[in-house]
Amino acid sequence: MKRIFTTIAISLPVVLLILLVRMPSLGRQELSSVKCQVKKWNIPESTISKNQVLSIPESKKSPILIPRLPVTCCLDDPSCLDEFLYRSASDKKALLTAIDRSLQYLQTARAENAYKDYPVPGITRDRIFKSLTRFRQLLLTANSPAALHTAIQREFVLYQSIGKDTKGSVLFTAYYEPVYTASRVPTPEYRYPVYKIPPDLNSWTKPHPTRLQLEGADGLQGAKGKLRGLELLWFRDRLEPYMVQIEGSARIQLTNGTETTIGYAGNTAYNYSSIGRELANDGKLPLEGMTMPIILDYFRKYPQELNVYIPRDRSFVFFQENKGATAQGSINVSLTAERSIATDKSLMPPGALALIRASIPFPQDTGQMEHHIVSRYVLDQDTGGAIKGPGRVDYFLGTGKLAGDRAGVTVSNGQLFYLLLK
């Protein structure tokens, strides 16, 4: 589960000048026409009435997912195909693993409850399960991205998210599992804790205490109030436990030489507030082009400002130790790098198979990030405090520095489709 510093970016993010492990280059992808770049991927105007469009923000009965035929590939536009799947056996294996995890989830009582009142007609747990099962078979038998796409065109309907503009435009960001060093005991060096969930959280009166009230402006006052005795691990840097709250999980290298992992366990009843937006509101950074690396660089230069801006986010996240288990999504399955996404689970079908199309950054031989428009088959397995509405998707990029570098500059508009058998 993940939240992000800022949910608005107008231009493509700046690239990071860093030395990175090389990933397979896709080559620069030039799309064949404006129709291929935008119009073909928009929701056809004929599929949604003007009255419905006008009422979407106010009425839960208005459509969130619009059924349509799969998008036909344009000439010389490979961005409509998931080309990664047939470049290495490991990528196909990762997708199969993610599919199997969703299939396991869909057989649980939790999934049954989640789909009881699902608001989109025609989308049921049984149909999602059968669609995943059939797609898995096609994935194993198709011998190329084009062959898989052709089979999907023949057998599947795409349910497209209306997005943030009723035309299908979805804002994509990305998240990852950071790796930090922490201590099991407080020391003069390791002072900043993350906390276990209070056993009496459900009985806390509302409004809940704010972040400032719980841990103080400096993040060191938790032992004086409701958080006393709930310390889980201690970190060296004030920003690190806050970053863990934003990303929702972390892999921890302990000072005693062992390793562990921690993951989301609960939160207070406040919506996440972007400290990136707060910096922009105060004129410290421009909102246009803001990315996580820019925000982190600001706080490295002005660490005293952390005590000003972190408390402005009133929300607070609690954790549990997962003893080495991989990062988990909101449906209680392990996330798969580049094959799991987070969406608003009050709207989108949990565990379902989806196709995303967005501009994603990839490291190059030069050490720079280069954005490519790609399509990827993914599983909807997570949610996040800043991921609200039909126009938001968060893309899980994995664990460690490279994943974090890529996630920090992932900000683009794209499209989201769910695949269901006809």
Tab-separated table of C-alpha atoms in Angstrom, residues 79-331:
chain	number	residue	atom	x	y	z
A	79	SER	CA	3.143	0.129	-27.753
A	80	CYS	CA	-0.147	-1.764	-27.986
A	81	LEU	CA	1.685	-5.071	-27.330
A	82	ASP	CA	3.280	-6.353	-24.134
A	83	GLU	CA	6.609	-7.070	-25.783
A	84	PHE	CA	8.377	-7.804	-22.497
A	85	LEU	CA	6.607	-11.142	-22.131
A	86	TYR	CA	8.549	-12.793	-24.921
A	87	ARG	CA	11.959	-11.254	-24.273
A	88	SER	CA	12.803	-13.412	-21.281
A	89	ALA	CA	11.388	-16.433	-19.522
A	90	SER	CA	11.626	-14.620	-16.200
A	91	ASP	CA	9.156	-11.927	-17.238
A	92	LYS	CA	6.544	-14.445	-18.331
A	93	LYS	CA	7.158	-16.400	-15.122
A	94	ALA	CA	6.593	-13.218	-13.081
A	95	LEU	CA	3.237	-12.606	-14.757
A	96	LEU	CA	2.200	-16.236	-14.228
A	97	THR	CA	3.126	-15.908	-10.548
A	98	ALA	CA	1.034	-12.748	-10.194
A	99	ILE	CA	-1.898	-14.454	-11.939
A	100	ASP	CA	-1.694	-17.459	-9.609
A	101	ARG	CA	-1.731	-15.166	-6.575
A	102	SER	CA	-4.882	-13.443	-7.822
A	103	LEU	CA	-6.514	-16.791	-8.544
A	104	GLN	CA	-5.792	-17.870	-4.961
A	105	TYR	CA	-7.296	-14.637	-3.640
A	106	LEU	CA	-10.423	-14.989	-5.782
A	107	GLN	CA	-11.199	-18.297	-4.076
A	108	THR	CA	-11.301	-16.746	-0.597
A	109	ALA	CA	-14.255	-15.556	1.474
A	110	ARG	CA	-12.713	-12.098	1.422
A	111	ALA	CA	-12.988	-11.984	-2.364
A	112	GLU	CA	-16.554	-13.257	-2.207
A	113	ASN	CA	-17.473	-10.382	0.099
A	114	ALA	CA	-15.630	-7.839	-2.050
A	115	TYR	CA	-17.643	-8.777	-5.136
A	116	LYS	CA	-21.076	-9.063	-3.473
A	117	ASP	CA	-21.977	-5.452	-4.126
A	118	TYR	CA	-19.571	-4.640	-6.942
A	119	PRO	CA	-21.197	-1.728	-8.805
A	120	VAL	CA	-20.316	-2.501	-12.446
A	121	PRO	CA	-22.879	-4.773	-14.176
A	122	GLY	CA	-21.347	-7.855	-15.740
A	123	ILE	CA	-18.238	-7.926	-13.563
A	124	THR	CA	-18.453	-10.784	-11.077
A	125	ARG	CA	-15.935	-12.799	-9.122
A	126	ASP	CA	-16.735	-15.879	-11.206
A	127	ARG	CA	-16.194	-14.030	-14.485
A	128	ILE	CA	-12.929	-12.527	-13.233
A	129	PHE	CA	-11.734	-15.997	-12.186
A	130	LYS	CA	-12.627	-17.594	-15.525
A	131	SER	CA	-11.047	-14.720	-17.436
A	132	LEU	CA	-7.784	-15.079	-15.515
A	133	THR	CA	-7.774	-18.837	-16.018
A	134	ARG	CA	-8.283	-18.508	-19.771
A	135	PHE	CA	-5.702	-15.725	-20.119
A	136	ARG	CA	-3.191	-17.929	-18.302
A	137	GLN	CA	-3.777	-20.677	-20.868
A	138	LEU	CA	-3.330	-18.242	-23.754
A	139	LEU	CA	-0.154	-16.861	-22.202
A	140	LEU	CA	1.342	-20.361	-22.111
A	141	THR	CA	0.371	-21.257	-25.680
A	142	ALA	CA	0.871	-18.013	-27.618
A	143	ASN	CA	4.342	-17.688	-29.105
A	144	SER	CA	4.534	-13.918	-29.621
A	145	PRO	CA	3.064	-10.640	-28.331
A	146	ALA	CA	1.047	-10.292	-31.548
A	147	ALA	CA	-0.389	-13.827	-31.233
A	148	LEU	CA	-1.447	-13.163	-27.646
A	149	HIS	CA	-3.017	-9.846	-28.667
A	150	THR	CA	-4.929	-11.532	-31.505
A	151	ALA	CA	-6.308	-14.159	-29.116
A	152	ILE	CA	-7.417	-11.453	-26.707
A	153	GLN	CA	-9.162	-9.565	-29.503
A	154	ARG	CA	-11.025	-12.759	-30.340
A	155	GLU	CA	-12.066	-13.833	-26.838
A	156	PHE	CA	-12.078	-10.815	-24.515
A	157	VAL	CA	-13.904	-7.570	-23.885
A	158	LEU	CA	-11.978	-4.659	-22.402
A	159	TYR	CA	-13.592	-2.625	-19.615
A	160	GLN	CA	-11.916	0.778	-19.780
A	161	SER	CA	-11.723	3.120	-16.820
A	162	ILE	CA	-13.418	6.447	-17.503
A	163	GLY	CA	-10.335	8.088	-16.013
A	164	LYS	CA	-10.184	11.603	-14.655
A	165	ASP	CA	-11.801	13.218	-17.720
A	166	THR	CA	-14.480	10.640	-18.739
A	167	LYS	CA	-12.381	9.987	-21.870
A	168	GLY	CA	-10.139	7.377	-20.270
A	169	SER	CA	-7.142	9.475	-19.224
A	170	VAL	CA	-5.523	7.979	-16.103
A	171	LEU	CA	-2.646	9.454	-14.098
A	172	PHE	CA	0.089	6.874	-13.503
A	173	THR	CA	2.660	7.023	-10.740
A	174	ALA	CA	4.812	4.216	-9.340
A	175	TYR	CA	5.893	2.864	-5.974
A	176	TYR	CA	8.463	0.447	-4.621
A	177	GLU	CA	9.799	-1.310	-1.533
A	178	PRO	CA	12.697	0.733	-0.091
A	179	VAL	CA	15.672	-0.836	1.678
A	180	TYR	CA	16.794	0.848	4.908
A	181	THR	CA	19.012	0.144	7.886
A	182	ALA	CA	17.290	0.129	11.283
A	183	SER	CA	17.801	-0.956	14.872
A	184	ARG	CA	15.611	-3.062	17.153
A	185	VAL	CA	16.537	-0.811	20.067
A	186	PRO	CA	16.856	2.967	20.295
A	187	THR	CA	20.376	4.373	20.284
A	188	PRO	CA	21.808	7.885	20.011
A	189	GLU	CA	22.185	7.217	16.267
A	190	TYR	CA	18.917	5.359	15.628
A	191	ARG	CA	16.207	7.559	17.147
A	192	TYR	CA	13.233	7.737	14.779
A	193	PRO	CA	10.681	4.913	15.188
A	194	VAL	CA	7.952	3.293	13.171
A	195	TYR	CA	5.094	1.885	15.231
A	196	LYS	CA	2.948	-1.215	15.585
A	197	ILE	CA	-0.799	-0.754	15.323
A	198	PRO	CA	-2.392	0.206	18.670
A	199	PRO	CA	-4.518	-2.714	19.934
A	200	ASP	CA	-7.255	-0.254	20.895
A	201	LEU	CA	-7.199	1.771	17.655
A	202	ASN	CA	-10.832	0.929	16.891
A	203	SER	CA	-11.886	2.510	20.175
A	204	TRP	CA	-9.980	5.754	19.646
A	205	THR	CA	-12.371	8.685	19.579
A	206	LYS	CA	-12.671	10.635	16.346
A	207	PRO	CA	-11.245	12.802	15.090
A	208	HIS	CA	-8.112	10.768	15.731
A	209	PRO	CA	-4.964	12.496	17.002
A	210	THR	CA	-3.009	14.067	14.167
A	211	ARG	CA	0.535	13.119	13.254
A	212	LEU	CA	1.768	16.180	15.131
A	213	GLN	CA	-0.132	15.125	18.243
A	214	LEU	CA	1.092	11.543	18.032
A	215	GLU	CA	4.812	11.995	17.420
A	216	GLY	CA	5.550	15.716	17.757
A	217	ALA	CA	7.056	18.048	15.197
A	218	ASP	CA	10.465	16.353	15.445
A	219	GLY	CA	9.123	12.784	15.294
A	220	LEU	CA	10.611	11.952	18.697
A	221	GLN	CA	7.693	12.478	21.079
A	222	GLY	CA	5.711	9.285	20.485
A	223	ALA	CA	6.676	7.723	23.840
A	224	LYS	CA	4.882	10.552	25.656
A	225	GLY	CA	1.400	9.615	24.405
A	226	LYS	CA	-0.697	6.955	22.711
A	227	LEU	CA	2.276	5.432	20.882
A	228	ARG	CA	4.252	4.582	24.014
A	229	GLY	CA	5.507	1.007	23.909
A	230	LEU	CA	4.431	0.454	20.279
A	231	GLU	CA	7.836	1.176	18.748
A	232	LEU	CA	8.717	-1.480	16.172
A	233	LEU	CA	12.085	-0.349	14.749
A	234	TRP	CA	14.249	2.757	14.963
A	235	PHE	CA	15.769	4.594	11.994
A	236	ARG	CA	18.737	6.933	11.683
A	237	ASP	CA	17.139	9.542	9.386
A	238	ARG	CA	13.959	11.516	10.131
A	239	LEU	CA	12.785	11.067	6.549
A	240	GLU	CA	13.150	7.273	6.406
A	241	PRO	CA	10.217	6.219	8.634
A	242	TYR	CA	8.043	8.740	6.813
A	243	MET	CA	9.088	7.280	3.453
A	244	VAL	CA	8.120	3.837	4.738
A	245	GLN	CA	4.679	5.240	5.576
A	246	ILE	CA	4.395	6.614	2.049
A	247	GLU	CA	5.511	3.408	0.315
A	248	GLY	CA	3.657	1.093	2.711
A	249	SER	CA	6.447	-1.450	3.196
A	250	ALA	CA	10.226	-1.756	3.509
A	251	ARG	CA	13.020	-4.300	3.530
A	252	ILE	CA	15.179	-3.746	6.594
A	253	GLN	CA	18.873	-4.433	7.163
A	254	LEU	CA	19.164	-4.602	10.938
A	255	THR	CA	22.194	-3.323	12.800
A	256	ASN	CA	22.786	-6.824	14.241
A	257	GLY	CA	23.481	-8.131	10.729
A	258	THR	CA	20.131	-9.807	10.063
A	259	GLU	CA	17.325	-8.779	7.746
A	260	THR	CA	13.565	-8.462	8.053
A	261	THR	CA	10.624	-6.782	6.340
A	262	ILE	CA	7.783	-4.615	7.566
A	263	GLY	CA	4.403	-3.943	5.989
A	264	TYR	CA	1.235	-1.922	6.364
A	265	ALA	CA	-0.961	-2.806	9.362
A	266	GLY	CA	-3.394	0.127	9.639
A	267	ASN	CA	-3.744	3.892	9.733
A	268	THR	CA	-5.489	6.768	11.427
A	269	ALA	CA	-8.678	8.212	9.975
A	270	TYR	CA	-7.160	11.025	7.936
A	271	ASN	CA	-6.572	11.352	4.218
A	272	TYR	CA	-2.959	11.616	3.162
A	273	SER	CA	-1.728	15.177	2.523
A	274	SER	CA	1.035	15.691	-0.017
A	275	ILE	CA	4.077	17.457	1.400
A	276	GLY	CA	5.165	18.061	-2.184
A	277	ARG	CA	2.036	20.126	-2.697
A	278	GLU	CA	2.733	21.939	0.560
A	279	LEU	CA	6.213	22.863	-0.656
A	280	ALA	CA	4.664	24.202	-3.866
A	281	ASN	CA	2.004	26.137	-1.942
A	282	ASP	CA	4.750	27.827	0.067
A	283	GLY	CA	6.715	28.678	-3.059
A	284	LYS	CA	9.647	26.451	-2.100
A	285	LEU	CA	9.395	24.306	-5.257
A	286	PRO	CA	7.454	24.677	-8.525
A	287	LEU	CA	4.506	22.315	-8.848
A	288	GLU	CA	5.139	21.803	-12.547
A	289	GLY	CA	7.551	18.954	-13.102
A	290	MET	CA	7.739	18.032	-9.422
A	291	THR	CA	9.050	14.526	-8.781
A	292	MET	CA	10.168	12.600	-5.734
A	293	PRO	CA	13.910	13.058	-6.442
A	294	ILE	CA	13.367	16.825	-6.499
A	295	ILE	CA	11.529	16.704	-3.175
A	296	LEU	CA	14.146	14.473	-1.564
A	297	ASP	CA	16.936	16.723	-2.796
A	298	TYR	CA	15.212	19.717	-1.210
A	299	PHE	CA	15.065	18.009	2.185
A	300	ARG	CA	18.700	16.902	1.923
A	301	LYS	CA	19.623	20.549	1.509
A	302	TYR	CA	17.233	21.770	4.210
A	303	PRO	CA	16.781	18.888	6.713
A	304	GLN	CA	15.359	21.253	9.329
A	305	GLU	CA	12.345	21.725	7.048
A	306	LEU	CA	11.284	18.116	7.676
A	307	ASN	CA	9.937	19.176	11.050
A	308	VAL	CA	7.811	21.793	9.290
A	309	TYR	CA	6.370	19.770	6.428
A	310	ILE	CA	6.025	16.194	7.691
A	311	PRO	CA	3.626	17.283	10.496
A	312	ARG	CA	1.359	18.890	7.891
A	313	ASP	CA	0.378	15.390	6.818
A	314	ARG	CA	-2.100	14.560	9.583
A	315	SER	CA	-2.408	10.887	8.583
A	316	PHE	CA	-0.315	8.206	10.292
A	317	VAL	CA	0.463	4.611	9.238
A	318	PHE	CA	1.198	1.622	11.491
A	319	PHE	CA	3.263	-1.472	10.610
A	320	GLN	CA	3.792	-5.124	11.344
A	321	GLU	CA	6.942	-7.178	11.013
A	322	ASN	CA	6.709	-9.675	8.166
A	323	LYS	CA	10.017	-11.464	8.881
A	324	GLY	CA	11.366	-11.389	5.340
A	325	ALA	CA	8.105	-11.854	3.453
A	326	THR	CA	7.788	-9.833	0.264
A	327	ALA	CA	5.710	-6.665	0.069
A	328	GLN	CA	1.995	-7.422	0.188
A	329	GLY	CA	-0.940	-5.685	-1.431
A	330	SER	CA	-4.319	-4.831	0.037
A	331	ILE	CA	-5.784	-8.187	-1.059
